[in-house]
Every structure is written in structure tokens, then in C-alpha cells.
Short mmCIF file of C-alpha atoms and ligand atoms in Angstrom, two decimals:
data_model
loop_
_atom_site.label_atom_id
_atom_site.label_comp_id
_atom_site.label_asym_id
_atom_site.label_seq_id
_atom_site.Cartn_x
_atom_site.Cartn_y
_atom_site.Cartn_z
CA MET D 1 120.75 107.41 60.93
CA GLN D 2 118.13 108.20 63.36
CA VAL D 3 115.36 105.40 63.98
CA ALA D 4 112.29 106.29 65.36
CA LEU D 5 110.19 103.44 67.14
CA ALA D 6 106.44 103.83 67.63
CA ARG D 7 106.62 103.14 71.41
CA GLU D 8 108.51 101.75 74.39
CA THR D 9 107.86 98.39 73.58
CA ASP D 10 107.83 98.41 69.60
CA TRP D 11 109.26 95.26 69.14
CA ASP D 12 108.00 95.05 65.52
CA GLY D 13 109.47 98.33 64.70
CA TRP D 14 112.95 97.38 66.20
CA ARG D 15 113.15 94.09 64.26
CA HIS D 16 112.24 95.67 61.13
CA ALA D 17 114.96 98.54 61.39
CA THR D 18 117.72 96.17 62.70
CA ARG D 19 117.20 93.75 59.63
CA ALA D 20 117.06 96.66 57.31
CA LEU D 21 120.47 98.31 59.04
CA VAL D 22 122.12 95.15 59.47
CA LEU D 23 121.65 94.06 55.74
CA ALA D 24 122.74 97.45 54.62
CA GLY D 25 125.77 97.36 56.87
CA VAL D 26 125.08 100.24 58.95
CA ALA D 27 127.25 100.25 62.03
CA PRO D 28 125.79 100.59 65.43
CA GLU D 29 127.54 103.77 66.43
CA THR D 30 125.86 105.66 63.46
CA ILE D 31 122.41 104.87 64.70
CA ASP D 32 120.61 107.17 67.08
CA TRP D 33 117.55 105.01 68.54
CA GLN D 34 114.68 107.03 69.85
CA VAL D 35 111.01 106.37 71.10
CA GLY D 36 108.64 108.58 68.81
CA GLY D 37 109.61 111.23 66.61
CA THR D 38 109.79 111.17 62.64
CA GLN D 39 111.32 108.07 60.89
CA GLY D 40 113.90 108.61 58.22
CA ASP D 41 113.87 106.10 55.36
CA LEU D 42 115.52 102.81 56.20
CA PRO D 43 117.41 101.31 53.65
CA ASP D 44 116.01 98.86 51.51
CA ALA D 45 116.74 95.34 53.04
CA GLN D 46 117.81 92.66 50.65
CA GLY D 47 118.36 89.26 51.53
CA THR D 48 118.45 87.32 54.99
CA PHE D 49 120.61 86.37 58.06
CA ASN D 50 120.41 84.40 61.12
CA VAL D 51 120.71 85.17 64.53
CA PRO D 52 121.07 82.59 67.30
CA ARG D 53 117.78 81.52 68.89
CA THR D 54 118.87 82.60 72.33
CA LEU D 55 119.70 86.08 71.16
CA VAL D 56 116.09 86.46 69.81
CA ALA D 57 114.65 85.20 73.06
CA ILE D 58 116.74 87.55 75.33
CA ALA D 59 115.86 90.47 72.78
CA ALA D 60 112.46 89.62 72.96
CA LEU D 61 112.30 90.13 76.77
CA ALA D 62 114.99 92.93 76.93
CA VAL D 63 113.16 95.08 74.76
CA GLN D 64 110.58 95.38 77.35
CA ALA D 65 113.23 96.99 79.87
CA ARG D 66 112.95 100.28 81.20
CA ALA D 67 116.35 101.06 79.70
CA PRO D 68 116.77 103.58 77.35
CA GLU D 69 120.17 101.95 75.83
CA ARG D 70 118.67 98.62 75.12
CA PHE D 71 117.71 99.22 71.60
CA ASP D 72 121.31 99.89 70.83
CA LEU D 73 122.60 97.61 73.05
CA LEU D 74 120.56 94.78 71.20
CA TYR D 75 121.42 96.07 67.80
CA ARG D 76 124.89 95.78 68.57
CA LEU D 77 124.57 92.32 69.52
CA VAL D 78 122.61 91.34 66.56
CA TRP D 79 125.44 93.01 64.39
CA ARG D 80 128.03 91.28 66.10
CA ALA D 81 126.04 87.93 65.80
CA HIS D 82 126.02 88.81 62.09
CA HIS D 83 129.75 89.32 61.79
CA GLY D 84 130.45 86.03 63.68
CA ALA D 85 131.96 87.74 66.67
CA LEU D 86 129.50 86.79 69.24
CA PRO D 87 130.41 84.16 71.68
CA ALA D 88 127.74 81.39 72.62
CA ALA D 89 127.48 82.34 76.46
CA PRO D 90 126.91 85.21 78.18
CA ALA D 91 129.50 84.59 80.75
CA ASP D 92 131.95 85.24 77.92
CA ASP D 93 130.81 88.67 76.86
CA PRO D 94 129.91 91.59 79.07
CA ALA D 95 127.22 93.14 76.44
CA LEU D 96 125.47 89.77 76.16
CA ALA D 97 125.50 89.41 79.82
CA ASP D 98 123.99 93.22 80.20
CA ALA D 99 121.30 91.81 77.57
CA GLN D 100 120.54 88.78 79.50
CA ALA D 101 120.25 90.58 82.92
CA LEU D 102 117.77 93.07 81.14
CA ALA D 103 115.80 89.94 79.86
CA PHE D 104 115.85 88.20 83.74
CA ALA D 105 114.76 91.55 85.09
CA VAL D 106 111.97 91.99 82.67
CA ARG D 107 110.76 88.48 83.36
CA ALA D 108 110.96 88.89 87.24
CA GLU D 109 109.11 92.06 87.10
CA ALA D 110 106.21 90.32 84.76
CA HIS D 111 106.07 87.94 87.57
CA ARG D 112 105.98 90.26 90.14
CA MET D 113 102.97 92.15 88.20
CA ARG D 114 101.23 88.76 88.03
CA THR D 115 101.46 88.14 91.91
CA GLN D 116 100.63 91.43 93.28
CA LEU D 117 98.02 92.76 90.81
CA ARG D 118 94.60 93.03 92.71
CA PHE D 119 91.46 93.99 91.21
CA MET D 120 88.31 95.43 92.51
CA PRO D 121 85.02 95.33 90.75
CA VAL D 122 83.64 98.67 89.19
CA GLU D 123 80.57 99.40 87.09
CA ASP D 124 80.49 101.20 83.75
CA ALA D 125 77.95 101.74 81.30
CA ASP D 126 78.31 98.27 79.79
CA GLY D 127 78.17 96.52 83.14
CA SER D 128 80.89 95.28 85.73
CA ARG D 129 84.44 95.17 85.06
CA PHE D 130 87.32 94.33 87.13
CA LEU D 131 89.89 96.98 87.37
CA GLY D 132 93.44 96.76 88.54
CA TRP D 133 96.39 99.20 89.10
CA PHE D 134 99.91 98.58 89.02
CA ALA D 135 103.34 100.56 88.77
CA PRO D 136 105.55 98.23 86.84
CA ARG D 137 109.28 99.11 86.69
CA HIS D 138 109.64 97.62 83.19
CA HIS D 139 107.33 97.68 80.32
CA VAL D 140 105.51 94.51 81.21
CA LEU D 141 101.99 95.47 80.83
CA GLU D 142 101.45 94.47 77.30
CA ALA D 143 102.65 90.88 77.68
CA ASN D 144 101.13 90.72 81.17
CA ALA D 145 97.71 91.66 79.47
CA GLN D 146 98.07 88.95 76.54
CA LEU D 147 98.55 86.30 79.29
CA LEU D 148 95.40 87.79 81.71
CA ALA D 149 93.21 87.54 78.38
CA ARG D 150 94.11 84.14 77.91
CA ARG D 151 93.41 83.17 81.40
CA PHE D 152 90.53 85.44 82.17
CA ALA D 153 88.65 85.62 79.01
CA ASP D 154 85.06 85.65 79.80
CA ARG D 155 85.17 88.69 81.82
CA ARG D 156 85.68 92.51 81.27
CA TRP D 157 88.72 94.19 83.02
CA SER D 158 91.15 96.88 82.57
CA ILE D 159 94.65 97.37 84.20
CA VAL D 160 96.20 100.94 84.65
CA THR D 161 99.54 101.63 85.12
CA PRO D 162 101.26 105.06 85.04
CA ASP D 163 102.68 104.50 81.58
CA GLY D 164 99.34 103.12 79.92
CA SER D 165 96.50 100.81 80.20
CA ALA D 166 95.18 97.59 79.02
CA HIS D 167 91.43 96.95 78.32
CA TRP D 168 89.53 93.42 77.72
CA ASP D 169 86.15 93.43 77.08
CA GLY D 170 85.38 89.53 77.91
CA ALA D 171 85.55 88.29 74.33
CA ALA D 172 85.01 84.67 73.57
CA ARG D 173 87.69 82.40 74.92
CA GLY D 174 90.72 81.75 73.00
CA ALA D 175 94.43 82.90 72.34
CA PRO D 176 94.32 86.60 71.99
CA LYS D 177 96.85 86.90 69.41
CA PRO D 178 97.61 88.96 67.61
CA ALA D 179 96.46 91.85 69.72
CA GLU D 180 94.21 93.14 67.04
CA ALA D 181 92.25 90.00 66.56
CA SER D 182 91.83 89.57 70.22
CA GLY D 183 90.07 92.65 71.35
CA LEU D 184 93.14 93.77 73.72
CA ARG D 185 93.21 97.34 73.79
CA PHE D 186 95.65 99.91 74.98
CA GLY D 187 95.13 103.35 76.20
CA ALA D 188 96.45 106.06 78.43
CA GLY D 189 97.66 105.55 81.98
CA ALA D 190 97.30 107.21 85.13
CA ARG D 191 99.76 108.88 87.56
CA GLY D 192 99.02 109.72 91.18
CA ILE D 193 97.35 106.59 91.94
CA THR D 194 98.23 105.55 95.45
CA ASP D 195 95.31 103.23 96.73
CA ASP D 196 91.87 101.92 95.53
CA ALA D 197 90.25 105.02 96.49
CA THR D 198 92.22 107.25 94.08
CA LEU D 199 92.20 104.50 91.29
CA ALA D 200 88.20 104.57 91.83
CA ALA D 201 88.30 108.39 91.34
CA TRP D 202 90.27 108.31 88.59
CA TRP D 203 88.64 105.56 86.65
CA GLU D 204 84.92 107.48 87.19
CA ALA D 205 86.43 110.50 85.76
CA HIS D 206 88.53 109.15 82.94
CA HIS D 207 87.26 105.75 81.82
CA PRO D 208 84.57 107.16 79.50
CA ALA D 209 87.78 108.68 77.14
CA VAL D 210 90.35 106.14 78.20
CA LEU D 211 88.06 103.32 76.91
CA ALA D 212 86.86 105.29 74.04
CA GLU D 213 90.56 106.17 72.96
CA SER D 214 92.15 102.60 73.71
CA VAL D 215 93.86 101.34 70.33
CA PRO D 216 94.85 97.59 69.65
CA ASP D 217 98.55 98.74 69.29
CA SER D 218 100.73 96.13 71.13
CA SER D 219 103.44 94.17 69.06
CA VAL D 220 105.11 92.82 72.17
CA PRO D 221 106.63 89.29 71.53
CA GLU D 222 105.29 85.88 73.01
CA ALA D 223 103.65 86.46 76.42
CA GLU D 224 104.61 82.61 76.22
CA ALA D 225 108.13 84.01 77.41
CA LEU D 226 106.82 85.34 80.30
CA ASP D 227 104.60 82.74 81.40
CA GLU D 228 106.99 80.93 83.03
CA ALA D 229 107.88 82.43 86.66
CA PRO D 230 112.01 82.94 87.00
CA ARG D 231 113.02 80.51 89.42
CA PRO D 232 114.49 80.36 92.04
CA LEU D 233 112.49 83.27 92.98
CA ASP D 234 112.01 84.58 96.10
CA ARG D 235 109.21 86.86 96.16
CA PRO D 236 109.53 90.42 96.70
CA PRO D 237 108.06 92.10 99.46
CA ILE D 238 104.36 93.25 98.96
CA GLY D 239 103.79 96.09 96.45
CA PRO D 240 102.97 99.32 97.09
CA VAL D 241 99.19 98.68 96.24
CA VAL D 242 96.66 96.25 97.41
CA LEU D 243 93.05 96.45 95.95
CA GLU D 244 90.81 94.18 97.65
CA ALA D 245 87.64 94.10 99.75
CA THR D 246 89.35 94.12 103.33
CA ALA D 247 87.68 92.40 106.67
CA ASP D 248 89.10 94.04 109.36
CA ALA D 249 92.87 95.01 110.35
CA ASP D 250 93.75 91.33 111.95
CA VAL D 251 92.48 89.62 108.94
CA GLN D 252 94.09 91.97 106.67
CA ARG D 253 97.60 91.42 108.48
CA ALA D 254 96.93 87.62 108.33
CA ARG D 255 96.22 88.35 104.46
CA GLU D 256 99.52 89.84 104.07
CA GLU D 257 101.68 87.24 105.67
CA ALA D 258 100.11 84.47 103.82
CA ARG D 259 101.37 86.08 100.72
CA HIS D 260 104.81 84.75 101.77
CA CYS D 261 103.32 81.33 102.75
CA ARG D 262 105.92 78.66 102.09
CA ARG D 263 104.22 75.85 104.58
CA CYS D 264 103.80 73.32 101.68
CA ASP D 265 105.12 73.47 97.96
CA LEU D 266 102.07 74.41 96.30
CA TRP D 267 103.12 78.28 96.41
CA ALA D 268 105.72 77.61 93.90
CA PRO D 269 103.86 76.94 90.63
CA ALA D 270 101.08 79.28 91.72
CA SER D 271 100.80 82.92 90.78
CA GLN D 272 99.73 84.08 94.23
CA THR D 273 97.96 83.23 97.27
CA VAL D 274 94.24 83.58 97.48
CA PHE D 275 93.02 84.39 100.59
CA GLY D 276 89.44 84.67 101.82
CA GLU D 277 87.24 87.88 101.38
CA GLY D 278 84.35 89.37 103.02
CA PRO D 279 83.16 92.07 105.51
CA ALA D 280 84.39 92.48 109.11
CA GLY D 281 81.37 90.97 111.14
CA ALA D 282 80.16 88.50 108.54
CA PRO D 283 77.42 85.73 109.99
CA VAL D 284 78.76 83.29 107.61
CA MET D 285 81.69 81.82 106.15
CA PHE D 286 81.55 79.75 102.84
CA ILE D 287 84.62 77.39 102.49
CA GLY D 288 85.41 75.91 99.21
CA GLU D 289 88.34 73.63 97.95
CA GLN D 290 91.22 76.00 96.73
CA PRO D 291 91.27 78.72 93.96
CA GLY D 292 90.92 77.78 90.27
CA ASP D 293 92.63 79.22 87.44
CA GLN D 294 90.92 82.44 87.18
CA GLU D 295 91.12 82.88 90.76
CA ASP D 296 94.86 82.16 90.77
CA VAL D 297 95.26 85.16 88.27
CA ILE D 298 92.86 87.70 89.77
CA GLY D 299 94.00 86.78 93.41
CA ARG D 300 90.23 86.52 94.79
CA PRO D 301 88.39 83.38 95.75
CA PHE D 302 85.02 82.28 93.64
CA VAL D 303 85.32 84.64 90.64
CA GLY D 304 85.92 82.05 87.85
CA PRO D 305 82.72 79.65 86.57
CA ALA D 306 82.39 77.85 90.10
CA GLY D 307 82.23 81.50 91.86
CA GLN D 308 79.69 82.52 89.10
CA LEU D 309 77.62 79.57 89.75
CA LEU D 310 77.89 80.12 93.46
CA ASP D 311 76.75 83.71 92.99
CA ARG D 312 73.91 82.94 90.76
CA ALA D 313 72.90 80.28 93.51
CA MET D 314 73.24 82.71 96.49
CA GLU D 315 70.96 85.19 94.70
CA GLU D 316 68.23 82.87 94.05
CA ALA D 317 68.74 81.85 97.47
CA GLY D 318 68.37 85.31 98.82
CA ILE D 319 71.78 85.53 100.22
CA ASP D 320 73.78 88.83 99.28
CA ARG D 321 77.21 87.64 98.61
CA ARG D 322 78.67 91.07 99.89
CA THR D 323 77.46 90.09 103.24
CA VAL D 324 79.07 86.97 103.49
CA TYR D 325 82.71 85.78 103.84
CA VAL D 326 83.94 83.48 101.23
CA THR D 327 87.42 81.44 101.50
CA ASN D 328 89.07 78.34 100.68
CA ALA D 329 90.36 75.13 102.46
CA VAL D 330 93.82 75.72 100.74
CA LYS D 331 94.99 79.24 99.52
CA HIS D 332 97.03 78.03 96.52
CA PHE D 333 96.14 76.86 92.96
CA LYS D 334 97.20 73.44 92.57
CA PHE D 335 97.40 72.26 88.82
CA THR D 336 99.15 70.14 86.45
CA PRO D 337 100.18 71.89 83.08
CA ARG D 338 98.94 70.58 80.17
CA GLY D 339 100.36 72.38 76.86
CA LYS D 340 99.02 76.10 77.68
CA ARG D 341 96.30 74.80 80.10
CA ARG D 342 96.46 74.22 83.67
CA ILE D 343 94.35 71.38 84.78
CA HIS D 344 93.00 71.51 88.25
CA GLN D 345 94.27 68.95 90.86
CA SER D 346 92.59 68.32 94.20
CA PRO D 347 94.53 69.10 97.47
CA ASP D 348 95.52 66.32 99.51
CA ALA D 349 94.76 65.66 103.05
CA ALA D 350 98.32 66.80 103.96
CA GLU D 351 98.03 69.89 101.99
CA ILE D 352 94.66 70.58 103.51
CA GLN D 353 95.96 69.88 107.09
CA VAL D 354 98.80 72.43 106.45
CA CYS D 355 96.80 75.06 104.89
CA ARG D 356 94.26 74.84 107.87
CA PHE D 357 96.55 77.17 109.70
CA TRP D 358 95.29 80.04 107.49
CA LEU D 359 91.61 78.96 107.66
CA ASP D 360 91.65 78.78 111.47
CA VAL D 361 93.27 82.27 111.34
CA GLU D 362 90.18 83.36 109.49
CA ARG D 363 87.76 81.54 111.57
CA VAL D 364 89.23 83.13 114.89
CA GLN D 365 89.52 86.57 113.42
CA LEU D 366 85.91 86.67 111.78
CA ALA D 367 84.17 84.50 114.41
CA PRO D 368 81.51 83.62 112.01
CA ARG D 369 78.56 82.00 113.60
CA LEU D 370 77.87 79.47 110.75
CA LEU D 371 80.50 77.78 108.39
CA VAL D 372 79.36 76.53 105.11
CA LEU D 373 81.51 73.81 104.04
CA MET D 374 81.05 73.29 100.15
CA GLY D 375 82.56 69.96 98.95
CA GLY D 376 84.67 67.36 100.54
CA SER D 377 87.89 69.46 100.87
CA GLY D 378 85.90 72.35 102.48
CA ALA D 379 84.52 69.73 104.71
CA ARG D 380 87.53 67.83 105.45
CA ALA D 381 89.52 71.09 106.46
CA VAL D 382 87.22 71.71 109.18
CA LEU D 383 86.16 68.58 110.46
CA GLY D 384 89.51 66.83 110.14
CA ARG D 385 88.19 63.78 108.52
CA ALA D 386 86.92 62.31 105.32
CA VAL D 387 83.23 63.45 104.57
CA GLY D 388 80.62 61.81 102.59
CA VAL D 389 79.29 65.07 101.18
CA THR D 390 75.81 63.53 99.65
CA ARG D 391 75.23 61.54 102.85
CA GLU D 392 75.87 64.34 105.23
CA ARG D 393 74.67 67.39 103.41
CA GLY D 394 71.87 69.68 104.31
CA ARG D 395 71.80 70.09 108.06
CA PRO D 396 73.18 72.21 110.72
CA PHE D 397 75.48 70.70 113.42
CA ALA D 398 77.46 71.95 116.49
CA LEU D 399 81.32 72.19 116.38
CA GLU D 400 83.46 71.84 119.39
CA ASP D 401 84.09 75.84 119.35
CA GLY D 402 80.45 76.45 119.28
CA GLN D 403 80.31 77.50 115.70
CA THR D 404 77.52 75.69 113.61
CA ALA D 405 78.59 73.90 110.24
CA PHE D 406 76.42 72.90 107.62
CA ILE D 407 77.72 70.53 104.63
CA THR D 408 76.56 71.18 100.86
CA VAL D 409 78.05 70.31 97.41
CA HIS D 410 80.97 72.15 95.65
CA PRO D 411 79.50 74.34 92.87
CA SER D 412 82.01 72.62 90.27
CA TYR D 413 80.71 69.90 91.15
CA LEU D 414 77.52 71.00 89.42
CA LEU D 415 79.43 72.18 86.52
CA ARG D 416 80.80 68.75 86.04
CA ILE D 417 77.47 67.03 85.67
CA PRO D 418 77.20 65.97 81.96
CA ASP D 419 73.19 65.51 81.66
CA GLU D 420 71.12 68.90 81.45
CA ALA D 421 68.53 67.30 83.65
CA GLY D 422 70.94 66.27 86.25
CA LYS D 423 72.53 69.17 86.52
CA ALA D 424 69.19 71.18 86.71
CA ARG D 425 68.11 68.90 89.53
CA GLU D 426 71.35 69.12 91.57
CA TYR D 427 71.49 72.50 91.31
CA ALA D 428 67.90 72.98 92.65
CA ALA D 429 69.14 70.95 95.52
CA PHE D 430 72.10 73.31 96.11
CA VAL D 431 69.77 76.54 96.20
CA GLU D 432 67.67 74.65 98.59
CA ASP D 433 70.66 73.90 100.78
CA LEU D 434 71.57 77.78 100.60
CA ARG D 435 67.92 78.74 101.51
CA ARG D 436 68.57 76.62 104.51
CA VAL D 437 71.70 78.51 105.18
CA ARG D 438 69.87 81.87 104.91
CA ALA D 439 67.18 80.72 107.36
CA LEU D 440 69.86 79.67 109.69
CA MET D 441 71.65 83.13 109.03
CA GLU D 442 68.31 84.95 109.81
CA ALA D 443 67.87 82.78 113.12
CA ALA D 444 71.24 83.02 114.74
N1 URA F 1 86.67 76.36 93.53
C1 URA F 1 86.92 76.58 94.90
O1 URA F 1 86.97 75.61 95.82
N2 URA F 1 87.38 77.81 95.06
C2 URA F 1 87.19 79.11 94.39
O2 URA F 1 87.87 79.90 94.67
C3 URA F 1 87.15 78.67 92.95
C4 URA F 1 86.93 77.49 92.61
#
């Protein structure tokens, strides 16, 4: 009996065929599982049967493993479960242990992809888009794309891998499931990408066709199963591709080292370290509090709602964000999980103090003349004390090391103001502060 699955991650196809074949009493050794090809007629499935929940959970992940034998292995397990011949614990059964190992490998790879994926901004006919590249060891693109679409719903992005690409066009917020309803689309992949330059060249040449041809064809189960980082997990070394704006070689080295930072516990639940970014020789360093939910997923500072507001205010004040360095007091996202949401938690004084190590590295190596401290955490990180932002904002003052500091509010504060009039007033005051910053930049 030949079973042709539509693609490597055809979970629905595998489940459908498995149910029909088990019910029809088709023994595992008579089935030839293939990806692609022509599907023979499946037996008419009559009736139902139960499979232990743990086996379903293992299969949902293991089906994404890059292991040709997985469909057969999983079918054999379901077959044995149906015939009452499957022990409960993987330790008691080599085949079950193999499937569980595949499931763990998939989960670890999904986590690795999430922590190492970097995006760079590109322009296409419809506007700007974040573009990322990764070569996953297993077929984890689709599940990660679902996750990213939930976390990063209001932006346009594409992820390219050697086997395929995923595209999101910034639909309204909400859970993107099933894929069809969500606007998540999948298309051709790219080989031979080694760095951001080759990715940019490939994208330039191929994106109209790839975007036009991509379709919503994922049936990968439960991105939630991947949501949890496998723990304990010592994160693997840096992957082959890092796509980011870089300042200079020393900052780049620090950025690499910071990826493995264990100076406090905030690294563990976070997806990745979010280091600052901006050009070498930037005259000004903007210092916020810590990455938010979107920054944590994307790996870049100030790209979420607060970042968008900062961009707008900078533009109004005549500051080109590409000419300044933007960073945070704390380099990991601190949050409390609430259902599927991650609620921001401000870092405490000890966490700010510990993470000051990285901020000092950035300050020393980039040597900006002016530091813009946005909000209490950014100010505390530099001044080492609690700061009354409204009282102390808006005027430059000298620091011991010769740099100049300037305190202003944090853009998230503006987002939280409930009444429109108050929000407009505070926003105007923020832009006014940034105009002063621009004047200081020009005077320096
Ligand atoms: N808030 C911050 O302080 N930093 C970010 O990068 C995003 C939101």
C-alpha cells in the first residue's frame, strides 16, 4: 500500500491515512510512506479508536523531524497502541523512545530557530518588510511562522529557508489558525544563502515570484506545543547567519558574547538577547528599558509599538534613526505569562545593575557624545539611582566620563496615557525634547 503525503509536514494527511489504515487492519510492514507521488485509494474508514494523548503529542512534533522513517515509526506506534501493545513510558519501549527523541529534537530546533533568527528590513512594492533567513535542521518553519504571526501580527515579514519560505502581510492582530484564515502563506525556499548580502540579492531577484506563488498550505499542528522552550536547555552556539545592522567589530563581538549571557535569570524565559543597534560613530545613544514582546521575537530593539512611536517622534524632530544607536538598559524581555500573552514586567534595580555590564561595553566601545535616557530604567542604568523623570527631563547635564546625558520620558509611557488630549500633549512634549536632542547633536 503506497501512501503519498502532500509534503514533509503533512500532518493532516498522515493522520487521515493512519486512521483509515489502522481501522482497516493494514499492517505497518505493508505500507510505503512517501512524500509526493500519487495516492492510491485509502480504505473506507469505519469507526473510531483512541490513541493515548502523549502519543499524539509526540507524533505532532515528531512528524516535523527531518527523518524519512518517521511516518512509518509513528504509524507502528499508533498500530500497537490500537492493539493494546504499547507501554505507557518511553523508557520501556525503544520505538516510543525513538519517537520521543525526534519530538525533543524538533522542539529544540524550533527554539534554536526562534533564538537565532535575525531580520533585516527590505522594501518591496507594498512597503517595508522584515526579512529573515535560517536553515533549520528539522521542518520547523511552519510552526515557528504561526508563532511569529501571533507575536508579530501587525508587521510584514518573510522567513526564507532552504526548503521553503513563510510570508505574513501584517494582518490584524489575532490568533492565526487555521493558516488559511490567517493570511500566513508558504512558498519556495532558497539555497546558497550565506549572509545578509546573498539573502538581499536573492530576495531582490525572486521576491515578486515567491510572494505571488506562495499559498496557505500548512497543516502543522499546534504551534503551542513549540511555544515552550525545552528546558533545561543550554543554548547552542551561534548559528551560521546573523542579519543585523552592525556597529563595529568590537561591538559585534560583544553582541555575540551577550547572546550567551547568564548574568541574571532573565535569559531563561526570554527568546533571545536583544542588543543595541546603530552605526559605528553614532553621536547619540538612545537608552530604553528592556525589549518588549515583539523585540524579543525579532531580536532588535524598539521595533514594536513603542519603537514605532519613537520612530514617528524622531522623524518629527528631524532625527534620522539610522544615524543613532538605540539600545536598552536590560537586554532580555522580562514578563509574566498570562494565557498566551506575555505581560511586560519592569526590571528591578538589581537586574538593571547586572545588565549595566553590557550597556557600559556599548558606551565605551561606541563612545557616543550624548546619551538620551528614556524613562526611569534607562536613567537608572546610567545614573545608578532612582530618577524623577518628569522633574529631571529636558536639560542636558555632564557625566563624569565626559559624556552628556539628557533625560526624557519613555515612549511606552505615552502609549499608556488613557485620554487622547493628555496623550497628544505628552507626545508633543516628547517631540520637543527630541528637538532639543537634535540641537545638541548638531552643536556637538
Ligand atoms: N521598550 C523598550 O524600552 N525597549 C524596547 O526595545 C522596546 C520597548
